[in-house]
Coordinates of C-alpha atoms in Angstrom, one line a residue:
M1 CA 10.2 12.4 20.7
T2 CA 10.4 11.4 17.1
Q3 CA 7.5 12.5 14.9
V4 CA 6.0 9.6 12.9
D5 CA 4.9 10.4 9.4
Q6 CA 1.4 9.3 8.6
Y7 CA -0.5 9.1 5.3
K8 CA -4.2 9.8 5.7
G9 CA -7.3 9.6 3.5
K10 CA -11.0 9.8 4.1
L11 CA -14.1 8.6 2.4
G12 CA -17.5 10.4 2.8
F13 CA -20.9 8.7 2.7
E14 CA -24.3 10.3 2.1
I15 CA -25.9 7.5 4.3
R16 CA -25.0 5.7 7.5
D17 CA -23.7 2.3 6.4
P18 CA -23.1 0.0 9.4
D19 CA -21.3 -2.5 7.2
A20 CA -18.8 0.0 5.8
L21 CA -16.1 -0.8 8.4
S22 CA -16.3 -4.6 7.9
N23 CA -16.5 -4.5 4.1
G24 CA -13.8 -1.9 4.0
S25 CA -11.4 -3.9 6.1
T26 CA -11.8 -6.9 3.8
A27 CA -11.0 -4.7 0.8
V28 CA -8.0 -3.2 2.5
V29 CA -6.6 -6.7 3.4
D30 CA -7.0 -7.8 -0.2
T31 CA -5.2 -4.7 -1.5
L32 CA -2.3 -5.1 0.9
E33 CA -1.8 -8.7 0.1
E34 CA -2.1 -8.0 -3.6
Y35 CA 0.9 -5.5 -3.4
G36 CA 3.0 -7.8 -1.2
H37 CA 2.1 -6.7 2.3
S38 CA 0.7 -9.6 4.2
V39 CA -1.4 -8.8 7.3
R40 CA 0.1 -10.3 10.4
Q41 CA -2.4 -9.1 13.1
F42 CA -6.0 -8.0 12.9
Q43 CA -7.4 -6.0 15.9
S44 CA -11.1 -5.1 16.3
R45 CA -11.5 -4.3 20.0
N46 CA -13.4 -1.1 19.3
P47 CA -16.7 -1.4 17.2
N48 CA -15.7 1.7 15.2
L49 CA -11.9 1.0 14.8
I50 CA -9.9 -1.8 13.1
R51 CA -6.1 -2.0 13.2
L52 CA -4.1 -4.0 10.7
D53 CA -0.4 -4.8 11.4
C54 CA 1.8 -5.6 8.3
D55 CA 5.5 -6.0 7.8
H56 CA 6.1 -2.3 6.9
Y57 CA 2.9 -0.5 7.8
R58 CA 0.2 -0.2 10.4
V59 CA -3.2 0.6 8.9
E60 CA -6.1 2.0 10.9
L61 CA -9.7 2.2 9.7
R62 CA -12.1 4.4 11.7
Y63 CA -15.8 4.8 11.0
R64 CA -17.5 7.9 12.3
R65 CA -21.2 8.9 12.3
H66 CA -22.1 12.5 12.5
P67 CA -25.0 14.9 11.7
I68 CA -25.6 16.0 8.2
K69 CA -22.5 17.9 7.2
P70 CA -22.7 19.8 3.9
T71 CA -19.3 19.4 2.1
Q72 CA -18.1 21.2 -1.1
A73 CA -16.8 18.4 -3.4
S74 CA -14.8 19.3 -6.6
A75 CA -15.6 17.4 -9.8
A76 CA -13.3 17.0 -12.8
G77 CA -13.7 20.0 -15.1
A78 CA -16.6 21.6 -13.2
D79 CA -17.2 23.7 -10.1
S80 CA -17.6 22.3 -6.7
T81 CA -20.9 20.9 -5.6
E82 CA -22.4 20.7 -2.2
T83 CA -22.7 17.1 -0.9
P84 CA -24.4 16.3 2.4
L85 CA -22.4 13.7 4.4
R86 CA -23.7 11.6 7.3
S87 CA -20.8 9.3 7.9
S88 CA -17.1 8.9 7.0
L89 CA -14.4 6.2 6.9
G90 CA -10.9 7.3 7.7
V91 CA -7.8 5.4 6.5
T92 CA -4.4 6.0 8.2
L93 CA -1.2 4.5 6.9
T94 CA 1.7 4.6 9.4
P95 CA 5.2 3.2 8.4
N96 CA 6.9 1.0 11.0
H97 CA 10.3 2.3 9.9
P98 CA 9.9 5.9 8.8
D99 CA 13.6 6.4 8.1
H100 CA 13.7 3.6 5.6
C101 CA 10.3 4.1 3.9
D102 CA 9.8 5.5 0.4
V103 CA 7.3 8.4 0.4
E104 CA 6.1 7.9 -3.2
L105 CA 5.5 4.2 -2.7
S106 CA 3.6 4.8 0.5
E107 CA 1.4 7.4 -1.2
L108 CA 0.7 5.1 -4.2
L109 CA -0.2 2.3 -1.8
L110 CA -2.7 4.6 0.0
A111 CA -4.1 5.7 -3.4
M112 CA -4.7 2.1 -4.4
I113 CA -6.4 1.4 -1.0
L114 CA -8.7 4.4 -1.5
R115 CA -9.5 3.3 -5.0
R116 CA -10.5 -0.2 -3.9
L117 CA -12.7 1.2 -1.2
A118 CA -14.3 3.7 -3.6
E119 CA -15.1 0.9 -6.0
D120 CA -16.5 -1.5 -3.4
L121 CA -18.4 1.0 -1.2
D122 CA -21.1 3.5 -1.9
V123 CA -18.7 6.5 -1.5
A124 CA -19.7 10.1 -2.3
T125 CA -16.5 12.0 -1.6
V126 CA -12.7 11.3 -1.2
D127 CA -10.1 13.3 0.8
W128 CA -6.6 12.6 -0.3
L129 CA -3.6 13.4 2.0
H130 CA -3.4 17.1 2.8
V131 CA -5.0 18.4 -0.3
P132 CA -7.1 21.4 0.7
F133 CA -10.2 20.4 -1.4
T134 CA -12.5 17.3 -1.5
L135 CA -12.9 15.2 -4.6
T136 CA -16.1 13.5 -5.8
R137 CA -16.0 9.8 -6.3
A138 CA -16.1 10.2 -10.1
A139 CA -13.3 12.7 -10.1
F140 CA -11.1 10.5 -7.9
L141 CA -11.6 7.3 -10.0
G142 CA -11.2 9.3 -13.2
V143 CA -7.6 10.0 -12.4
F144 CA -6.8 6.3 -12.5
E145 CA -8.7 5.9 -15.8
D146 CA -6.8 8.8 -17.3
A147 CA -3.5 7.2 -16.2
E148 CA -4.4 3.8 -17.7
T149 CA -5.4 5.5 -20.9
Q150 CA -2.1 7.4 -21.1
A151 CA -0.2 4.2 -20.4
E152 CA -2.0 2.4 -23.3
S153 CA -1.4 5.3 -25.7
H154 CA 2.3 5.3 -24.8
A155 CA 2.5 1.6 -25.4
Q156 CA 0.8 1.9 -28.8
S157 CA 3.0 4.8 -29.8
A158 CA 6.1 2.8 -28.8
A159 CA 4.9 -0.1 -30.9
D160 CA 4.2 2.2 -33.9
H161 CA 7.8 3.6 -33.6
A162 CA 9.3 0.1 -33.4
V163 CA 7.9 -0.9 -36.8
P164 CA 9.8 1.6 -39.0
D165 CA 13.0 0.8 -37.2
A166 CA 13.2 -2.5 -39.0
Y167 CA 13.5 -0.9 -42.4
P168 CA 17.0 0.6 -42.0
V169 CA 18.3 -2.8 -40.9
T170 CA 16.8 -4.5 -44.0
E171 CA 18.2 -1.8 -46.3
I172 CA 21.7 -2.2 -44.7
A173 CA 21.6 -6.0 -45.1
A174 CA 20.5 -5.7 -48.8
E175 CA 23.3 -3.2 -49.4
I176 CA 25.9 -5.5 -47.8
A177 CA 24.7 -8.4 -49.9
G178 CA 24.9 -6.3 -53.1
I179 CA 28.5 -5.2 -52.3
H180 CA 29.7 -8.7 -51.7
A181 CA 28.0 -9.9 -54.9
A182 CA 29.8 -7.2 -56.9
K183 CA 33.2 -8.4 -55.7
P184 CA 35.1 -10.5 -58.3
S185 CA 35.3 -14.2 -57.5
A186 CA 38.8 -14.7 -58.9
P187 CA 41.9 -12.5 -59.0
L188 CA 42.6 -10.6 -62.2
S189 CA 45.7 -11.3 -64.2
P190 CA 48.3 -8.5 -64.8
Q191 CA 47.3 -8.2 -68.5
T192 CA 43.6 -7.9 -67.7
T193 CA 42.4 -4.5 -67.1
P194 CA 39.1 -4.3 -65.4
E195 CA 36.5 -1.9 -66.8
A196 CA 35.8 1.1 -64.8
P197 CA 32.6 0.6 -62.7
P198 CA 29.8 3.1 -63.1
P199 CA 29.8 5.9 -60.6
A200 CA 27.8 5.0 -57.5
A201 CA 26.8 6.7 -54.3
P202 CA 29.5 7.1 -51.8
H203 CA 29.4 4.1 -49.3
V204 CA 29.6 4.8 -45.6
A205 CA 31.5 2.2 -43.6
T206 CA 29.4 0.6 -40.9
P207 CA 30.3 -1.7 -38.0
I208 CA 28.5 -4.5 -39.9
D209 CA 30.8 -4.0 -42.9
A210 CA 33.9 -4.1 -40.6
A211 CA 32.6 -7.3 -39.0
L212 CA 32.1 -8.9 -42.4
D213 CA 35.4 -7.8 -43.8
T214 CA 37.3 -9.0 -40.8
P215 CA 38.6 -12.6 -41.4
P216 CA 37.7 -15.2 -38.8
P217 CA 40.3 -16.0 -36.2
L218 CA 42.6 -19.0 -37.0
P219 CA 42.3 -22.1 -34.7
Q220 CA 45.0 -22.3 -32.1
P221 CA 47.1 -25.5 -32.1
T222 CA 46.5 -27.8 -29.1
N223 CA 50.2 -28.8 -28.9
G224 CA 53.2 -26.7 -29.1
A225 CA 53.5 -23.0 -28.5
K226 CA 50.6 -21.3 -26.8
P227 CA 49.1 -17.9 -27.8
V228 CA 50.7 -15.1 -25.9
A229 CA 49.3 -11.6 -25.8
D230 CA 51.2 -8.7 -24.2
G231 CA 53.7 -11.2 -22.7
R232 CA 50.9 -13.1 -20.8
L233 CA 48.9 -16.2 -21.5
R234 CA 45.2 -15.8 -22.2
G235 CA 42.2 -18.0 -21.8
R236 CA 42.7 -21.8 -21.7
A237 CA 46.3 -21.4 -22.7
C238 CA 47.1 -20.7 -19.0
F239 CA 46.4 -24.4 -18.1
E240 CA 48.2 -27.6 -19.0
P241 CA 46.2 -30.5 -20.5
V242 CA 44.6 -32.8 -17.9
E243 CA 46.8 -35.8 -18.8
V244 CA 50.0 -33.8 -18.2
T245 CA 48.7 -32.5 -14.8
V246 CA 47.8 -36.0 -13.6
A247 CA 51.2 -37.3 -14.5
Q248 CA 52.9 -34.5 -12.7
L249 CA 50.8 -35.1 -9.6
E250 CA 51.5 -38.8 -9.5
E251 CA 55.3 -38.2 -9.8
H252 CA 55.0 -35.6 -6.9
Y253 CA 53.1 -38.0 -4.7
A254 CA 55.6 -40.9 -5.4
A255 CA 58.5 -38.6 -4.5
M256 CA 56.8 -37.6 -1.2
L257 CA 56.2 -41.3 -0.2
Q258 CA 59.8 -42.2 -0.9
S259 CA 61.3 -39.4 1.1
P260 CA 63.0 -40.3 4.5
D261 CA 60.9 -37.9 6.4
T262 CA 57.7 -39.5 5.2
R263 CA 59.0 -42.9 6.1
A264 CA 60.0 -41.9 9.6
T265 CA 56.6 -40.2 10.1
G266 CA 54.8 -43.4 9.0
R267 CA 56.9 -45.6 11.3
H268 CA 56.2 -43.4 14.3
A269 CA 52.5 -43.3 13.6
L270 CA 52.4 -47.1 13.4
E271 CA 54.2 -47.4 16.7
A272 CA 51.9 -44.9 18.4
R273 CA 48.9 -46.8 17.1
N274 CA 50.2 -50.1 18.4
R275 CA 50.9 -48.6 21.9
A276 CA 47.4 -47.1 22.0
R277 CA 45.8 -50.5 21.1
A278 CA 47.8 -52.3 23.8
R279 CA 46.9 -49.7 26.4
A280 CA 43.2 -50.0 25.5
K281 CA 43.3 -53.8 25.6
A282 CA 45.0 -53.7 29.0
V283 CA 42.3 -51.4 30.4
M284 CA 39.4 -53.4 28.9
T285 CA 40.6 -56.9 29.9
P286 CA 39.9 -57.7 33.6
P287 CA 42.9 -59.1 35.6
R288 CA 42.8 -62.8 36.5
S289 CA 44.5 -63.7 39.8
S290 CA 43.8 -65.8 42.9
G291 CA 43.5 -62.8 45.1
T292 CA 40.6 -61.5 43.0
A293 CA 38.8 -64.9 43.1
V294 CA 39.1 -65.1 46.9
A295 CA 37.8 -61.6 47.3
R296 CA 34.8 -62.4 45.0
L297 CA 34.0 -65.6 47.0
G298 CA 34.2 -63.6 50.3
G299 CA 31.8 -61.1 48.9
L300 CA 29.4 -63.8 48.0
L301 CA 29.6 -65.4 51.4
A302 CA 29.1 -62.1 53.2
A303 CA 26.1 -61.3 51.1
M304 CA 24.4 -64.7 51.8
P305 CA 23.0 -63.8 55.3
Q306 CA 21.6 -60.6 54.0
R307 CA 19.9 -62.4 51.2
M308 CA 18.4 -65.0 53.6
I309 CA 17.1 -62.4 55.9
A310 CA 15.6 -60.5 53.0
T311 CA 13.9 -63.6 51.7
T312 CA 12.5 -64.6 55.1
S313 CA 11.1 -61.1 55.7
H314 CA 9.5 -61.1 52.3
L315 CA 7.9 -64.5 52.9
L316 CA 6.6 -63.4 56.3
R317 CA 5.0 -60.3 54.8
S318 CA 3.3 -62.3 52.1
P319 CA -0.5 -62.2 52.4
Q320 CA -0.7 -65.9 51.4
L321 CA 1.3 -67.1 54.4
R322 CA -0.1 -64.6 57.0
G323 CA -3.0 -66.8 58.2
H324 CA -0.9 -69.9 58.4
L325 CA 1.8 -68.0 60.2
H326 CA -0.6 -66.9 62.9
I327 CA -1.8 -70.5 63.4
V328 CA 1.8 -71.8 63.7
C329 CA 2.7 -69.0 66.2
G330 CA -0.4 -69.7 68.3
A331 CA 0.2 -73.4 68.4
T332 CA 3.9 -72.9 69.4
A333 CA 2.8 -70.6 72.2
L334 CA 0.3 -73.1 73.6
L335 CA 2.9 -75.9 73.5
A336 CA 5.4 -73.7 75.3
L337 CA 2.8 -72.9 78.0
Q338 CA 1.8 -76.5 78.4
S339 CA 5.3 -77.7 78.7
S340 CA 5.9 -75.3 81.5
A341 CA 2.7 -76.4 83.3
A342 CA 1.3 -73.0 83.0
V343 CA -1.7 -74.3 81.2
A344 CA -3.4 -77.7 81.7
F345 CA -5.7 -79.3 79.1

């Protein structure tokens, strides 16, 4: 069975706070969502246990009440002090995928959860992971304050170091401008001998000087020969102008349409289309012949007795004619009996 890594922390209280679990669960949910772990499921079946299911972690909050328990808590820069604890809130962080979970990120997430709980609840002590000693609330929160102070000092020192870096760039630019201003604007004649310049400090060539001394590239002609480097075309020189490409494509398509194969293919396609249309028209158009008319008339005549019988039965079953039908049937029966001398009036 694979052992699952768990990251545990515990907060100790000097009093018994019945609202510690509910308030702590709210703080944990806010912290998880703040760092990108949305809570998908919230389980509170046990009055002393709450489970939170996230995308990468399962978080358990367990509140325990116990008798007064003297605990040695270490403060920052001082000896340990005895703190009586009457209840505790345990936090367990279990990764859903231990093989693909970063240990440092998980420990930092647990630290931020404990920090939020220590700030929102009346906490006396904090137990962090498997550290063999217990920290007081002030000592635990002081670690985060020291980290923030160090981060601010590093940012301030970086800003202080960034200001002097601008001076060498300014000096280099001024030096380049002086060098170009000292250059003669017109070429000297053979008879003119320039005066020797005063000795100056040796100049060190820089990439900026090389970039300024390099002449700009000449524009490439749009028509004619294309630039070739190492025997291969470079950049846009690999492509012909759009007008030339369009003209070549039109000539190619015209040649294809005029070829015998294209003509034969088009003629066969037209014949196949005509045959398909004729076949569909023959299927959709009903045949007109005398035999069909006679058969249809015979079908109508054969269906007439069935229709008459159905109509008569429907009328006889109608509630409007039921009483009249009984009277007619009774009168008919009496007439039949009188005519046979069975009944005398």
